[in-house]
C-alpha positions as CSV (number, residue, x, y, z in Angstrom):
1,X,129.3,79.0,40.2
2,X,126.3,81.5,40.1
3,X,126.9,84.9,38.4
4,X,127.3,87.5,41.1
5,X,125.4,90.3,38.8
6,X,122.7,88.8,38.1
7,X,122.2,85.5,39.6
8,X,120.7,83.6,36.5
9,X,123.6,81.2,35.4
10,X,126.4,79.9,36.0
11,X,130.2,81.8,34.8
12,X,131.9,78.5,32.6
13,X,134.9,78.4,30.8
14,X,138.6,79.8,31.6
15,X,137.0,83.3,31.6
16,X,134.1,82.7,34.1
17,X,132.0,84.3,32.0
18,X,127.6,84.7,32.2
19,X,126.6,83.6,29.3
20,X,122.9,85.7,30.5
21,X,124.5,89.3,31.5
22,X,127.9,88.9,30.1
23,X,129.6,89.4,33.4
24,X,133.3,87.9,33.7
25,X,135.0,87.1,36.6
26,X,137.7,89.8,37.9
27,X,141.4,88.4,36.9
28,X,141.8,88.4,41.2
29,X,139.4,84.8,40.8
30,X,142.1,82.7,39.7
31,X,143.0,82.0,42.8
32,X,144.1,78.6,43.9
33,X,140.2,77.6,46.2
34,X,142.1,74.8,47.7
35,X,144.8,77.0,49.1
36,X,142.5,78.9,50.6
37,X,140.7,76.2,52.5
38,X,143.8,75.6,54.7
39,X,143.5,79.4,55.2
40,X,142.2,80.1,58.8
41,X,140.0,83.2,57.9
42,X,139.1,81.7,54.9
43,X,137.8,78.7,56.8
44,X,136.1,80.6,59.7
45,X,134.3,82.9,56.8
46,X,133.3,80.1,55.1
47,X,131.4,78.3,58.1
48,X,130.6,81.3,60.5
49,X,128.8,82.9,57.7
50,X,127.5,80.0,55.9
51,X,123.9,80.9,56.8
52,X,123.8,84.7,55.1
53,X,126.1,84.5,52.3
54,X,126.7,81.8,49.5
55,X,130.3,82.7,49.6
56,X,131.1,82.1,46.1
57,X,134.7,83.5,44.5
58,X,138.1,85.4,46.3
59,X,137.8,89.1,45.0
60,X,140.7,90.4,46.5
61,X,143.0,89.6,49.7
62,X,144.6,92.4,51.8
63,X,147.4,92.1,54.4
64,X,144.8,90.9,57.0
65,X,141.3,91.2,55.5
66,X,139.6,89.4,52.5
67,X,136.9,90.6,50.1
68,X,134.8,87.9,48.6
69,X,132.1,87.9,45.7
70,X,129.1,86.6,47.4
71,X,125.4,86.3,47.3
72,X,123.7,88.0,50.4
73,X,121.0,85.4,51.0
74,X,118.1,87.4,52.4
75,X,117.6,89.6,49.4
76,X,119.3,87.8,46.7
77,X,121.5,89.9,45.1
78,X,125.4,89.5,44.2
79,X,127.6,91.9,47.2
80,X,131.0,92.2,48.0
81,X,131.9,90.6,51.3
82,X,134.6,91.6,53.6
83,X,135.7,89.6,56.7
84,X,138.6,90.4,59.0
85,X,139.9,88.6,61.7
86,X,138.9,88.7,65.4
87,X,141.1,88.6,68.6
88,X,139.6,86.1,71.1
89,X,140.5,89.0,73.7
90,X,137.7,91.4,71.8
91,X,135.2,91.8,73.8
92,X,131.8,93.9,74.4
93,X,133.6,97.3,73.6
94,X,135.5,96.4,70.3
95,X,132.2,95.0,69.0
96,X,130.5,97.8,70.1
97,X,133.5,100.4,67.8
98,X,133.0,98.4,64.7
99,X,129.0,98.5,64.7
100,X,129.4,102.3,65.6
101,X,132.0,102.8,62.5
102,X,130.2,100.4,60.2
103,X,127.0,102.3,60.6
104,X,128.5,105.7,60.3
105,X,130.3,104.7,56.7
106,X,126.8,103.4,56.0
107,X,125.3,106.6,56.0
108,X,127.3,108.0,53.6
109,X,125.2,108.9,50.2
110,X,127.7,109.6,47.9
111,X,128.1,108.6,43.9
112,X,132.1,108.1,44.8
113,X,131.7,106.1,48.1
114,X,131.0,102.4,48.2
115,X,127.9,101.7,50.4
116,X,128.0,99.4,53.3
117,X,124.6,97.2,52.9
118,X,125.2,95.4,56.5
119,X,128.0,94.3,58.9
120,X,128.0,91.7,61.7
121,X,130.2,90.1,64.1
122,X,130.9,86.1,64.5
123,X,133.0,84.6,67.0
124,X,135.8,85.0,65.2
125,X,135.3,87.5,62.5
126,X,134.2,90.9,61.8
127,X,132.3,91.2,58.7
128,X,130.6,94.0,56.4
129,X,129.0,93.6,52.4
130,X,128.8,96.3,50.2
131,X,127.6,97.2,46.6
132,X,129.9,95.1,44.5
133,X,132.2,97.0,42.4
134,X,133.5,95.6,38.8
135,X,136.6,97.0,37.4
136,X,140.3,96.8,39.9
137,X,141.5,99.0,42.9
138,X,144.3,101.8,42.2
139,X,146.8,99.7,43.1
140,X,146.2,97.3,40.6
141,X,146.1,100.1,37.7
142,X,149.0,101.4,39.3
143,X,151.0,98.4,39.2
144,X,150.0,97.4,36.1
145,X,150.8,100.8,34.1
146,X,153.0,102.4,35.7
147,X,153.2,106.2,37.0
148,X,150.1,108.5,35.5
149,X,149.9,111.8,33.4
150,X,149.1,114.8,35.7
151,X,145.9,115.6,33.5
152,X,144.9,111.5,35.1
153,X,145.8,111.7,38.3
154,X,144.0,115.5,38.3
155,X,140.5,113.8,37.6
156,X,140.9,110.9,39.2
157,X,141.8,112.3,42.9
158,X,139.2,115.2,42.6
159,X,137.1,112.4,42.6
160,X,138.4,111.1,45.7
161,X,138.3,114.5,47.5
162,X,134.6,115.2,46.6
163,X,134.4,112.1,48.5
164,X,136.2,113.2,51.5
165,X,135.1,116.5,51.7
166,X,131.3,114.7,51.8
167,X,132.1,112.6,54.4
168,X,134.3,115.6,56.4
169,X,130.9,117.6,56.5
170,X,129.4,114.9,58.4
171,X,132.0,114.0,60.9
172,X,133.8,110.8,58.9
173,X,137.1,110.2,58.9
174,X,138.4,107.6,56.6
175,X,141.8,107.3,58.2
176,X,143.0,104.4,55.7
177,X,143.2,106.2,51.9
178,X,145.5,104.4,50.0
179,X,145.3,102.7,46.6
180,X,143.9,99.5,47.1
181,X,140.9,101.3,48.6
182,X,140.5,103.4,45.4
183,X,138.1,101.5,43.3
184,X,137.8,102.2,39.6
185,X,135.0,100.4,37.5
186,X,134.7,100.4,34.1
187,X,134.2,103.6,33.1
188,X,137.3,104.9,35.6
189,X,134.6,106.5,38.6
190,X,136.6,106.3,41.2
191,X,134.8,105.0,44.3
192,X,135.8,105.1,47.9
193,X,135.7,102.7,50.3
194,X,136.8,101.1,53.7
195,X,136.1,104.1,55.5
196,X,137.0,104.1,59.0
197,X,136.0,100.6,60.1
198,X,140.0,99.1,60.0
199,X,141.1,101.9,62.4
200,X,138.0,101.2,64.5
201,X,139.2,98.4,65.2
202,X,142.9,98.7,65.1
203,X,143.1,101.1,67.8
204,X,141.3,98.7,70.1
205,X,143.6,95.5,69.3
206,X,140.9,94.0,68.2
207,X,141.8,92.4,64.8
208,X,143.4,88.7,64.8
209,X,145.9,87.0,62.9
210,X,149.4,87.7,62.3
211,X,149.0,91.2,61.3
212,X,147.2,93.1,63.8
213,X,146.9,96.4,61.2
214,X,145.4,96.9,57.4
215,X,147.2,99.9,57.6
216,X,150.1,101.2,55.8
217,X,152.0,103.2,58.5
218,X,153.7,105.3,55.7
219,X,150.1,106.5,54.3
220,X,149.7,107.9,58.2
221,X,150.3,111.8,58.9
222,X,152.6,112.4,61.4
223,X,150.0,113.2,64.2
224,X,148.5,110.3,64.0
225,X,151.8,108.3,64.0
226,X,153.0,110.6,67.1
227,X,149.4,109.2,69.1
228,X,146.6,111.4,67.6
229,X,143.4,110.9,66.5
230,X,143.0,110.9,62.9
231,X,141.3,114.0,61.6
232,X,140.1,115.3,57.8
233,X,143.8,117.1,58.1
234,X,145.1,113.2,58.4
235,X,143.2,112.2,55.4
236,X,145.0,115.3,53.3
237,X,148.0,114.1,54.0
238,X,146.9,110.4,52.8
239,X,145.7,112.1,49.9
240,X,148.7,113.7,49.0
241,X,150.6,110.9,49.5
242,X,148.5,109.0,47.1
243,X,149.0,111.9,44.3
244,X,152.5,111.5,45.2
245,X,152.7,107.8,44.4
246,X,150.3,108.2,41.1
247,X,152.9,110.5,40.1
248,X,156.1,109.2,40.9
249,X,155.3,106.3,40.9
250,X,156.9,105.4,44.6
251,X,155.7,106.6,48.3
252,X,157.8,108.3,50.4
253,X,159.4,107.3,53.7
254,X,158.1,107.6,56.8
255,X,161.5,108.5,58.3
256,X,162.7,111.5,56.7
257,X,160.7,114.0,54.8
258,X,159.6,113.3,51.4
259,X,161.6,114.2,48.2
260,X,159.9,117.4,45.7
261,X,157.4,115.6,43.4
262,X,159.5,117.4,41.2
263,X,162.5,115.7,42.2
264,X,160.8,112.0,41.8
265,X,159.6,112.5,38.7
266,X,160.6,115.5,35.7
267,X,158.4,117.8,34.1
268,X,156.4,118.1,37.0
269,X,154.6,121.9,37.2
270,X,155.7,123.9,40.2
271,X,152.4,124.3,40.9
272,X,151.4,120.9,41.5
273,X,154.8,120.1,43.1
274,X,154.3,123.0,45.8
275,X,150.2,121.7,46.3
276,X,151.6,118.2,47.0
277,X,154.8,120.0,49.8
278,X,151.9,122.1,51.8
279,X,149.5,118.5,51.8
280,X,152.9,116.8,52.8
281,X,153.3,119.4,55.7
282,X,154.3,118.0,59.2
283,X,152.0,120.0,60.9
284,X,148.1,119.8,60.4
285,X,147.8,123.3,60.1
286,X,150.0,123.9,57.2
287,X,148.1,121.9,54.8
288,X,144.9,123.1,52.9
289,X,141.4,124.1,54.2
290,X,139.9,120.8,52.9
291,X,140.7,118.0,50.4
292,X,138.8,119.9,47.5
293,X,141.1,123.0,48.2
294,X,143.9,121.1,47.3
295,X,143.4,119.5,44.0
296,X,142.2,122.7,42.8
297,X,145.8,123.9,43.8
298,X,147.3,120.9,42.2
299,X,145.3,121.6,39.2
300,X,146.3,124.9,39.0
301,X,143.0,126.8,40.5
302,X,142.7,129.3,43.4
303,X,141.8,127.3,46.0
304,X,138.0,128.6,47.3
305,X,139.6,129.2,50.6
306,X,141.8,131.3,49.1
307,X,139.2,133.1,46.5
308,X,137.9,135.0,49.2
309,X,138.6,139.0,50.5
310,X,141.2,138.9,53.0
311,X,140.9,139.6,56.4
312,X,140.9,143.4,57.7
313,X,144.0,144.5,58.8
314,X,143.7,145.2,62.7
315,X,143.9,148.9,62.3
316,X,140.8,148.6,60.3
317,X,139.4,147.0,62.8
318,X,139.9,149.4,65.8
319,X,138.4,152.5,63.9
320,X,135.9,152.8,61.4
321,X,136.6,153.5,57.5
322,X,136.4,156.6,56.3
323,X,133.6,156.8,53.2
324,X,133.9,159.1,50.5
325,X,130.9,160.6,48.3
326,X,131.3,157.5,46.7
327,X,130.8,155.1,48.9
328,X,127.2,156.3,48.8
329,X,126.4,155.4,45.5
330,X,122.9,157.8,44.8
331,X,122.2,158.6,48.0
332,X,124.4,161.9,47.3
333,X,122.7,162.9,44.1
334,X,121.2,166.1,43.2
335,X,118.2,166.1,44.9
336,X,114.9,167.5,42.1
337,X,113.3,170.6,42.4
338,X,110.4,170.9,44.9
339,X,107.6,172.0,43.6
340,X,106.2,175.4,44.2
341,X,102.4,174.6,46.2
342,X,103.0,176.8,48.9
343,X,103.2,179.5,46.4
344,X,100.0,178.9,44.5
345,X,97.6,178.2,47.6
346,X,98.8,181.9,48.4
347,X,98.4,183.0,45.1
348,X,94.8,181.5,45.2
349,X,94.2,182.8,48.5
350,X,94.9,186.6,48.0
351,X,92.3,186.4,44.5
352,X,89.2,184.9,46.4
353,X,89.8,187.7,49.5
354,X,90.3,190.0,46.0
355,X,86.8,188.7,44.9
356,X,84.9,188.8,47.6
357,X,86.0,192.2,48.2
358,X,84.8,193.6,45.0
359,X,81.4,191.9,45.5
360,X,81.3,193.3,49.0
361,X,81.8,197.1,47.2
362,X,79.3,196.4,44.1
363,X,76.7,195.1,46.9
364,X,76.6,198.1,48.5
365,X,76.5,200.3,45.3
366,X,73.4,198.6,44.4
367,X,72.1,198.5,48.1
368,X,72.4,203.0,47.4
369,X,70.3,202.8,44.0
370,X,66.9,201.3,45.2
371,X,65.1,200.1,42.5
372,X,67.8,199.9,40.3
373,X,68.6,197.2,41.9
374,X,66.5,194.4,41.1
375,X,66.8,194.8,37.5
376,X,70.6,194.4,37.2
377,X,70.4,191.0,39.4
């Protein structure tokens, strides 16, 4: 089997490990490849897709989707490849919803989002590949350790709401956050991915199989399980939820409303147990401004929606504010002196009418002593 990293050898012994790059095969490989023949999706992505992908190792298998480690065969390089199952009753207009979704979560630029590289449709599959991730999902972690520290779960969901809030400003809705699409390589960067394609594609009854949903309906807000369309509110609430099980280490029911974090789980602060009520909040309006807004409530920040001057009170806002000197600043000051130029141009006037005066008067005294005269000028 070719390494999917770098493509140069072949992953031998128990490990499946490159002997070129190092690379070992995730623990998910193990994976009985026989079992999986008899597999129907398996078998349809194996054949319907034979001519793009060398399909070459299971990654990971969700309730009705499966990510393999492939080789995309146009360019070459190692991808993660995820097929789901199509109805034989989706048509034109489902096919149409998934390219739509597929190409919006492939504009997404983002450090913590995992990029789409291409998607496709067979007859009966839906397909997309993507950068292939090493490392496990949070569910794995999660299952595997146990419930986290706060100081954990802190830095690893502001992660995942930098992620959100990027894809919020441009009109993307993930509408499936849970833990197994919380990626965590090596160095524990969390990395986002499946955005919005699965709901595509469940709300038209398009996907196949036995399970007609990759969704867990308790990660769902309320609105969207009462018939609304998912909104960034609805991937708050998904958020939350997720903090809630990293926490506590279980997720909530969907028919009653959710225990206090610090009920699940002791020595909880108040302030992250009352972030995680308002996310939890039935109504889309009682949660925070944006994903961002609250982790920094559930690590103990102002929120930046909060961080801002209130609004003015409506009296304010009828008449206008009454400014003191102070309000101001120097444009009250002491004005300086003016200076006196009106006084001098006077003052200067008065001695040249002086002068020519007493020339006028000597003038004529010489004028009355003839030849005097000459010799004094």
């Amino acid at each position: 089997m070719i390494c999917p990293r770098c493509a140069m050898a072949e992953l031998v012994g128990e490990t499946r490990q490159c002997g070129k790059c190092g690379y070992s095969a995730p623990v998910a490989v193990a994976v009985d490849d026989e079992a999986l023949v008899r597999d129907p999706l398996d078998e349809a992505a194996r054949q319907e897709l034979i001519e793009l992908f060398d399909i070459q190792v299971l990654h990971r298998r969700g309730p009705a989707s499966i990510v393999y480690v492939a080789r995309d065969l146009e360019v070459g390089s190692p991808v993660a490849l995820k097929v789901l199952p199509r109805a034989p009753e989706a048509g034109a207009l489902a096919q149409e919803a998934f390219h739509r979704a597929a190409a919006a979560a492939a504009g997404l630029d983002h450090r913590h989002v995992v990029p789409i590289y291409s998607a496709g449709t067979t007859d009966n599959l839906f397909w997309y590949s993507m950068q292939c991730v090493e490392g496990q999902s949070l569910a794995e972690l999660l299952h595997e350790r146990g419930p986290m520290d706060l100081r954990e779960c802190g830095q690893l969901v502001e992660q995942v709401a930098r992620a959100l809030d990027y894809a919020h400003r441009r009109g993307v809705v993930h509408a499936d956050l849970k833990p197994a699409n919380v990626l965590l390589d090596p160095a524990r960067l969390a990395r986002l991915t499946d955005f919005s394609v699965p709901r595509a594609l469940e709300r038209l009854g398009a996907l196949g199989g036995e399970r007609s949903s990759t969704r867990r309906i308790e990660c769902l807000a309320p609105e969207e399980r009462a018939g609304a369309e998912p909104g960034p509110p609805a991937d708050q609430y998904a958020l939350a939820l997720l903090v809630y099980e990293c926490l506590g280490g279980t997720v909530p029911s969907v028919t009653e409303p959710p225990p206090r974090l610090a009920d699940a789980r002791a020595g909880i602060p108040s302030h992250a147990a009352r972030a995680v009520e308002r996310a939890l909040s039935r109504a889309p309006g009682g949660r925070f401004a944006s994903a961002g807004d609250f982790v920094a409530a559930l690590q103990g920040a102002t929120p930046r929606s909060l961080a801002t001057s209130p609004a003015p009170s409506p009296a304010a806002r009828r008449s206008p504010p009454v400014l003191g000197p102070e309000a101001f600043g120097d444009a009250l000051a002491p004005l300086p002196a003016p200076r006196r130029r009106w006084g001098i141009v006077v003052g200067l006037s008065l001695a040249v009418v002086g002068a020519l005066a007493t020339v006028s008067a000597v003038r004529s005294g010489w004028l009355s002593e003839g030849s005097i005269a000459p010799t004094r000028a």
